Coordinates of C-alpha atoms in Angstrom, one line a residue:
M1 CA 97.7 -47.9 127.2
P2 CA 96.4 -51.2 125.8
F3 CA 92.7 -51.2 125.1
L4 CA 90.6 -54.3 124.5
G5 CA 87.3 -53.6 122.7
Q6 CA 84.0 -55.4 122.8
D7 CA 84.6 -57.1 119.5
W8 CA 85.8 -60.6 120.3
R9 CA 87.8 -60.7 117.0
S10 CA 89.9 -57.7 117.9
P11 CA 93.3 -58.2 119.5
G12 CA 93.2 -54.6 121.0
W13 CA 95.0 -51.5 120.0
R14 CA 97.5 -49.2 121.6
W15 CA 96.1 -45.7 122.2
V16 CA 98.0 -42.5 122.9
K17 CA 96.6 -39.3 124.4
T18 CA 97.4 -36.1 122.4
T19 CA 96.1 -32.6 122.4
D20 CA 93.4 -33.6 119.9
G21 CA 92.2 -36.5 122.0
W22 CA 93.1 -40.2 122.0
K23 CA 94.8 -41.5 118.9
R24 CA 95.2 -45.1 117.8
C25 CA 98.8 -46.2 117.3
E26 CA 99.9 -48.7 114.7
P27 CA 100.8 -51.9 116.6
F28 CA 103.6 -53.0 114.2
S29 CA 105.3 -49.9 112.9
P30 CA 108.8 -50.0 111.4
A31 CA 110.2 -47.9 114.2
L32 CA 108.9 -50.3 116.8
E33 CA 110.1 -53.3 114.8
D34 CA 113.7 -51.9 114.8
G35 CA 113.5 -51.4 118.6
N36 CA 112.1 -54.9 119.1
S37 CA 114.8 -56.5 116.9
Q38 CA 117.4 -55.2 119.3
L39 CA 115.6 -56.6 122.2
S40 CA 115.1 -60.0 120.5
D41 CA 118.9 -60.5 120.3
I42 CA 118.9 -62.0 123.7
S43 CA 120.1 -65.5 124.4
P44 CA 117.3 -67.9 125.1
T45 CA 119.1 -68.9 128.3
V46 CA 120.1 -66.5 131.0
I47 CA 122.4 -67.3 133.9
L48 CA 122.3 -65.0 137.0
T49 CA 125.0 -65.3 139.6
D50 CA 124.4 -64.3 143.2
D51 CA 126.7 -65.4 146.1
D52 CA 128.3 -68.0 143.9
D53 CA 124.9 -69.7 143.3
E54 CA 124.1 -70.2 139.7
E55 CA 120.4 -70.4 138.7
M56 CA 119.5 -71.5 135.2
Y57 CA 116.2 -70.0 133.8
S58 CA 114.2 -72.0 131.4
T59 CA 113.6 -70.9 127.8
E60 CA 109.9 -70.3 128.6
D61 CA 110.7 -67.9 131.5
C62 CA 113.2 -66.1 129.3
E63 CA 110.7 -65.6 126.5
F64 CA 108.3 -64.1 129.1
A65 CA 111.0 -61.8 130.3
T66 CA 111.8 -60.8 126.7
K67 CA 108.2 -60.0 126.0
K68 CA 108.0 -57.9 129.1
R69 CA 111.1 -55.9 128.1
K70 CA 109.6 -55.3 124.6
K71 CA 106.4 -54.0 126.2
D72 CA 108.3 -51.7 128.6
H73 CA 110.4 -50.5 125.7
C74 CA 107.4 -49.7 123.6
R75 CA 105.7 -47.9 126.5
N76 CA 108.7 -45.8 127.3
N77 CA 109.1 -44.7 123.6
T78 CA 105.5 -44.3 122.7
N79 CA 105.6 -40.5 122.5
S80 CA 108.7 -40.4 120.4
Q81 CA 108.1 -43.3 118.1
C82 CA 104.4 -43.8 117.7
K83 CA 103.2 -40.2 116.8
S84 CA 104.1 -40.6 113.2
D85 CA 102.3 -44.0 113.0
F86 CA 98.8 -42.9 113.9
Y87 CA 95.9 -43.9 111.7
R88 CA 95.0 -40.6 110.0
E89 CA 91.6 -41.6 108.6
K90 CA 89.7 -38.6 107.5
W91 CA 86.4 -40.4 107.7
I92 CA 84.1 -41.7 110.4
Y93 CA 81.7 -44.6 110.6
V94 CA 78.2 -43.4 111.5
H95 CA 76.2 -45.8 113.6
K96 CA 73.4 -45.0 116.0
E97 CA 73.1 -48.2 118.0
S98 CA 75.3 -50.7 119.7
T99 CA 76.0 -54.1 118.1
R100 CA 78.1 -57.0 119.0
E101 CA 80.9 -55.8 116.7
R102 CA 80.6 -52.1 117.6
H103 CA 80.0 -50.8 121.0
G104 CA 78.3 -47.4 121.6
Y105 CA 77.8 -44.8 119.0
C106 CA 79.7 -41.9 117.4
T107 CA 79.3 -38.4 118.7
L108 CA 79.5 -34.9 117.3
G109 CA 82.7 -34.2 119.1
E110 CA 84.3 -37.3 117.7
A111 CA 83.2 -36.3 114.2
F112 CA 84.9 -32.9 114.7
N113 CA 88.1 -34.7 115.5
R114 CA 88.1 -37.5 112.9
L115 CA 87.0 -35.3 110.0
D116 CA 89.7 -32.8 110.9
F117 CA 87.6 -29.6 110.9
S118 CA 90.5 -27.7 112.3
S119 CA 92.4 -28.2 109.0
A120 CA 89.3 -27.9 106.9
V121 CA 88.9 -24.1 107.7
Q122 CA 92.2 -23.5 106.0
D123 CA 90.9 -24.9 102.8
I124 CA 89.0 -22.2 100.9
R125 CA 86.7 -24.8 99.3
R126 CA 85.5 -26.1 102.7
F127 CA 85.6 -22.8 104.7
N128 CA 82.0 -21.7 104.0
Y129 CA 80.7 -25.3 104.7
V130 CA 82.4 -25.4 108.2
V131 CA 81.2 -21.9 109.1
K132 CA 77.6 -22.7 108.1
L133 CA 77.8 -25.9 110.1
L134 CA 79.0 -24.1 113.2
Q135 CA 76.2 -21.5 112.7
L136 CA 73.5 -24.2 112.7
I137 CA 75.0 -25.8 115.8
A138 CA 75.0 -22.4 117.5
K139 CA 71.3 -22.0 116.8
S140 CA 70.0 -25.4 117.8
Q141 CA 72.5 -27.9 119.1
L142 CA 74.7 -25.9 121.5
T143 CA 73.2 -27.3 124.7
S144 CA 73.7 -30.9 123.5
L145 CA 77.5 -30.6 123.0
S146 CA 79.6 -32.6 125.4
G147 CA 82.7 -31.1 127.1
A148 CA 85.1 -32.4 124.4
A149 CA 82.8 -31.2 121.6
Q150 CA 82.6 -27.8 123.2
K151 CA 86.4 -27.6 123.3
N152 CA 86.7 -28.6 119.6
Y153 CA 83.9 -26.2 118.6
F154 CA 85.5 -23.2 120.1
N155 CA 89.0 -24.2 119.0
I156 CA 87.7 -24.3 115.4
L157 CA 85.9 -21.0 115.9
D158 CA 89.1 -19.4 117.1
K159 CA 91.0 -20.6 114.0
I160 CA 88.2 -19.2 111.8
V161 CA 88.4 -15.8 113.4
R162 CA 92.2 -15.8 113.0
K163 CA 92.0 -16.7 109.4
V164 CA 89.5 -13.8 108.7
Q165 CA 91.8 -11.4 110.6
E166 CA 94.8 -12.5 108.6
D167 CA 93.3 -13.0 105.1
Q168 CA 90.2 -10.8 105.4
Y169 CA 88.3 -13.7 103.9
N170 CA 84.5 -13.4 104.0
P171 CA 84.1 -11.4 107.3
R172 CA 80.4 -11.0 106.8
L173 CA 79.8 -14.7 107.1
I174 CA 81.8 -14.8 110.4
K175 CA 79.9 -11.8 111.8
D176 CA 76.6 -13.6 111.2
L177 CA 78.0 -16.7 113.0
L178 CA 79.2 -14.8 116.0
Q179 CA 75.9 -12.8 116.2
D180 CA 73.9 -16.0 116.3
L181 CA 76.2 -17.6 118.8
S182 CA 76.2 -14.6 121.2
S183 CA 72.4 -14.4 121.0
T184 CA 72.1 -18.0 121.9
L185 CA 74.5 -17.8 124.8
C186 CA 72.8 -14.7 126.2
T187 CA 69.5 -16.5 126.2
L188 CA 71.0 -19.6 127.8
I189 CA 72.9 -17.8 130.5
R190 CA 69.9 -15.8 131.5
G191 CA 67.8 -18.9 131.8
V192 CA 70.5 -21.1 133.2
G193 CA 68.1 -22.7 135.7
K194 CA 65.8 -23.8 133.0
S195 CA 68.3 -24.9 130.3
V196 CA 70.9 -27.6 130.3
L197 CA 74.5 -26.3 129.8
V198 CA 77.3 -28.8 130.0
G199 CA 80.0 -27.3 132.1
N200 CA 80.4 -24.5 134.7
I201 CA 78.4 -21.4 134.0
N202 CA 81.5 -19.2 134.6
I203 CA 83.2 -21.0 131.6
W204 CA 80.3 -20.1 129.4
I205 CA 80.4 -16.5 130.6
C206 CA 84.1 -16.3 129.7
R207 CA 83.3 -17.8 126.3
L208 CA 80.6 -15.1 125.8
E209 CA 83.1 -12.4 126.7
T210 CA 85.6 -13.9 124.1
I211 CA 82.9 -13.8 121.5
L212 CA 82.2 -10.1 122.2
V213 CA 85.9 -9.4 121.8
W214 CA 86.0 -11.2 118.5
Q215 CA 82.9 -9.2 117.3
Q216 CA 84.7 -5.9 118.2
Q217 CA 87.9 -7.0 116.4
L218 CA 85.9 -7.9 113.2
K219 CA 84.0 -4.6 113.5
N220 CA 87.3 -2.7 113.5
L221 CA 88.8 -4.9 110.7
Q222 CA 90.5 -2.9 108.0
M223 CA 91.0 -4.4 104.6
N224 CA 94.6 -4.3 103.4
E225 CA 95.0 -2.4 100.2
Q226 CA 96.6 -4.5 97.5
V227 CA 99.4 -2.7 95.7
N228 CA 99.7 -4.1 92.3
N229 CA 101.0 -2.5 89.1
G230 CA 99.6 -5.2 86.9
L231 CA 96.1 -5.9 85.6
T232 CA 93.3 -5.1 88.0
L233 CA 89.6 -5.9 88.1
S234 CA 88.6 -2.5 86.7
D235 CA 90.8 -3.2 83.6
L236 CA 88.7 -6.2 82.5
P237 CA 86.2 -5.8 79.7
L238 CA 82.5 -5.4 80.5
H239 CA 81.5 -8.9 79.3
M240 CA 84.0 -10.5 81.6
L241 CA 82.9 -8.4 84.6
N242 CA 79.3 -9.4 83.8
N243 CA 80.3 -13.1 83.7
I244 CA 81.9 -12.8 87.1
L245 CA 78.7 -11.3 88.6
Y246 CA 76.6 -14.1 87.1
R247 CA 78.8 -16.7 89.0
F248 CA 77.8 -15.4 92.4
S249 CA 75.1 -17.2 94.3
D250 CA 74.7 -14.7 97.1
G251 CA 72.9 -11.4 96.6
W252 CA 75.0 -9.7 99.3
D253 CA 78.2 -10.6 97.4
I254 CA 76.8 -8.9 94.3
I255 CA 75.9 -5.8 96.3
T256 CA 79.3 -5.7 97.9
L257 CA 81.1 -6.0 94.6
G258 CA 78.9 -3.3 93.1
Q259 CA 80.3 -0.8 95.6
V260 CA 83.8 -1.1 94.3
T261 CA 83.5 1.0 91.1
P262 CA 80.7 2.8 89.3
T263 CA 80.9 0.3 86.4
L264 CA 80.4 -2.7 88.7
Y265 CA 77.5 -0.9 90.4
M266 CA 75.8 -0.4 87.0
L267 CA 76.3 -4.1 86.2
S268 CA 75.1 -5.2 89.7
E269 CA 71.8 -3.4 89.2
D270 CA 70.9 -5.4 86.0
R271 CA 67.4 -6.8 86.3
Q272 CA 68.3 -9.9 84.3
L273 CA 71.1 -10.7 86.8
W274 CA 68.7 -10.7 89.8
K275 CA 66.1 -12.6 87.8
K276 CA 68.6 -15.4 87.2
L277 CA 69.5 -15.4 90.9
C278 CA 65.8 -15.7 91.9
Q279 CA 65.3 -18.5 89.5
Y280 CA 68.3 -20.4 90.8
H281 CA 67.2 -20.3 94.4
F282 CA 63.4 -20.3 94.3
A283 CA 60.6 -22.0 92.5
E284 CA 58.1 -20.3 90.2
K285 CA 55.2 -21.0 92.6
Q286 CA 57.0 -18.9 95.2
F287 CA 57.3 -15.9 92.9
C288 CA 53.5 -15.6 92.5
R289 CA 53.0 -15.3 96.3
H290 CA 55.5 -12.4 96.7
L291 CA 55.3 -10.4 93.5
I292 CA 56.9 -6.9 93.9
L293 CA 56.4 -4.4 91.1
S294 CA 58.5 -1.3 90.4
E295 CA 57.2 2.2 89.6
K296 CA 57.3 1.4 85.9
G297 CA 55.2 -1.8 86.4
H298 CA 58.0 -4.2 86.0
I299 CA 58.9 -7.0 88.5
D300 CA 61.6 -5.8 90.9
W301 CA 63.7 -8.9 91.0
K302 CA 66.3 -7.5 93.4
L303 CA 63.7 -6.7 96.0
M304 CA 62.0 -10.0 95.3
Y305 CA 65.2 -11.9 96.0
F306 CA 65.5 -10.5 99.5
A307 CA 61.8 -10.8 100.2
L308 CA 61.8 -14.5 99.2
Q309 CA 64.9 -15.1 101.3
K310 CA 62.9 -14.2 104.4
Y311 CA 60.3 -16.9 103.7
Y312 CA 62.2 -19.7 102.0
P313 CA 65.7 -21.1 102.4
I314 CA 68.1 -20.4 99.6
K315 CA 69.9 -23.2 97.7
E316 CA 73.3 -23.9 99.4
Q317 CA 76.4 -24.0 97.3
Y318 CA 79.9 -25.0 98.5
G319 CA 83.2 -25.7 96.9
D320 CA 83.6 -29.0 98.8
T321 CA 81.2 -30.9 101.0
L322 CA 81.1 -34.0 103.1
H323 CA 79.7 -37.1 101.5
F324 CA 78.0 -40.2 103.0
C325 CA 78.4 -43.7 101.6
R326 CA 75.1 -45.6 102.0
H327 CA 76.9 -48.9 101.5
C328 CA 79.5 -48.5 104.2
S329 CA 77.7 -45.9 106.4
I330 CA 80.9 -43.8 106.4
L331 CA 81.0 -40.0 106.4
F332 CA 84.0 -38.4 104.6
W333 CA 85.3 -35.5 102.6
K334 CA 84.9 -36.3 98.9
D335 CA 88.4 -35.6 97.8
T336 CA 89.8 -37.7 100.7
G337 CA 87.8 -40.8 99.9
H338 CA 87.3 -43.9 102.1
P339 CA 87.9 -47.7 101.9
C340 CA 84.6 -48.6 100.2
T341 CA 83.7 -52.2 99.6
A342 CA 81.0 -51.6 97.1
S343 CA 81.4 -52.8 93.5
D344 CA 80.5 -49.3 92.2
P345 CA 81.3 -46.8 95.0
N346 CA 80.1 -43.8 93.0
T347 CA 76.5 -45.0 93.1
C348 CA 76.5 -45.1 96.9
L349 CA 77.7 -41.5 97.5
M350 CA 75.4 -38.9 98.8
P351 CA 76.3 -35.2 99.4
V352 CA 75.7 -34.1 103.0
S353 CA 74.5 -30.6 103.7
P354 CA 75.3 -28.9 107.0
Q355 CA 71.8 -29.5 108.3
H356 CA 71.9 -33.2 107.3
F357 CA 75.3 -33.5 109.1
I358 CA 73.7 -32.4 112.3
D359 CA 70.7 -34.7 111.8
L360 CA 73.1 -37.7 111.5
F361 CA 74.3 -37.1 115.0
K362 CA 70.9 -36.6 116.6
F363 CA 69.9 -39.5 118.9

């Protein structure tokens, strides 16, 4: 399918429809050149015989016919030859208004596709980032999703649930996501006459039923017991176990690890550990407003952490995040990179939090 854009400098691209949406095909791939070379081996003059009448076609007509054969040949072999020649950019240009060079604007659904969130959930460094992003969308931006964005959203969610069921990775985080999503859907479905839901109401009811099934599956999830005759976590010395606990940035993770063995429970109740955690996430001015003292008159840092968490957002920490280039206005994964034209690209990079990502696509 040839497509001519609004940019007068563009010759147009060939686009192919796939399960992930429309993909741009490289116009001059080696596979196509091999096929075209075979078609080009045609004599510039063609003689057709019909009832003993010979008609000589000019070179210009023959070239036109040759070009048409090349076009038909490429069209017939698009699915088999062009799939490996897609531009697989893992970045997206973020623009909020139409210009003479760029028509329209990028959408949230397009960002899901171009940034390859489906593969990002398989990366342990990006998993928490993607889950947090889906959770924020479930709370505030669910009604603004287009039909394509809805499909991408629930496809990514399905892959997340499957990964948790197979690897038992961070089920608590997914349970919170599904709880927020089901609460939002219940509210929207009850007030369907007042809200704007893109798509048939029956589709959303089916999606809600699927979410309830996922919640039940995660509720019945059984952790696989690891059989290993080698060194285990309990065999590590106390100072190493203590260092592991000090690397956690989430209080619930510390509590969960403390339930494994009595030794870890003792280390997880250390006042200094919870004090460091409070100082990492919150400012000293916030401590004074919510002081909680223990029976001995000391500050109960553990209770203060959960009390402050209710009033103030905690500092987000991810293994890998999206980055935005202020020079090129391009959004991309940091380890993937992008074709930056700045003299010093590192000075133009800015990490993008999940909330900032949503703000970029608000119009």
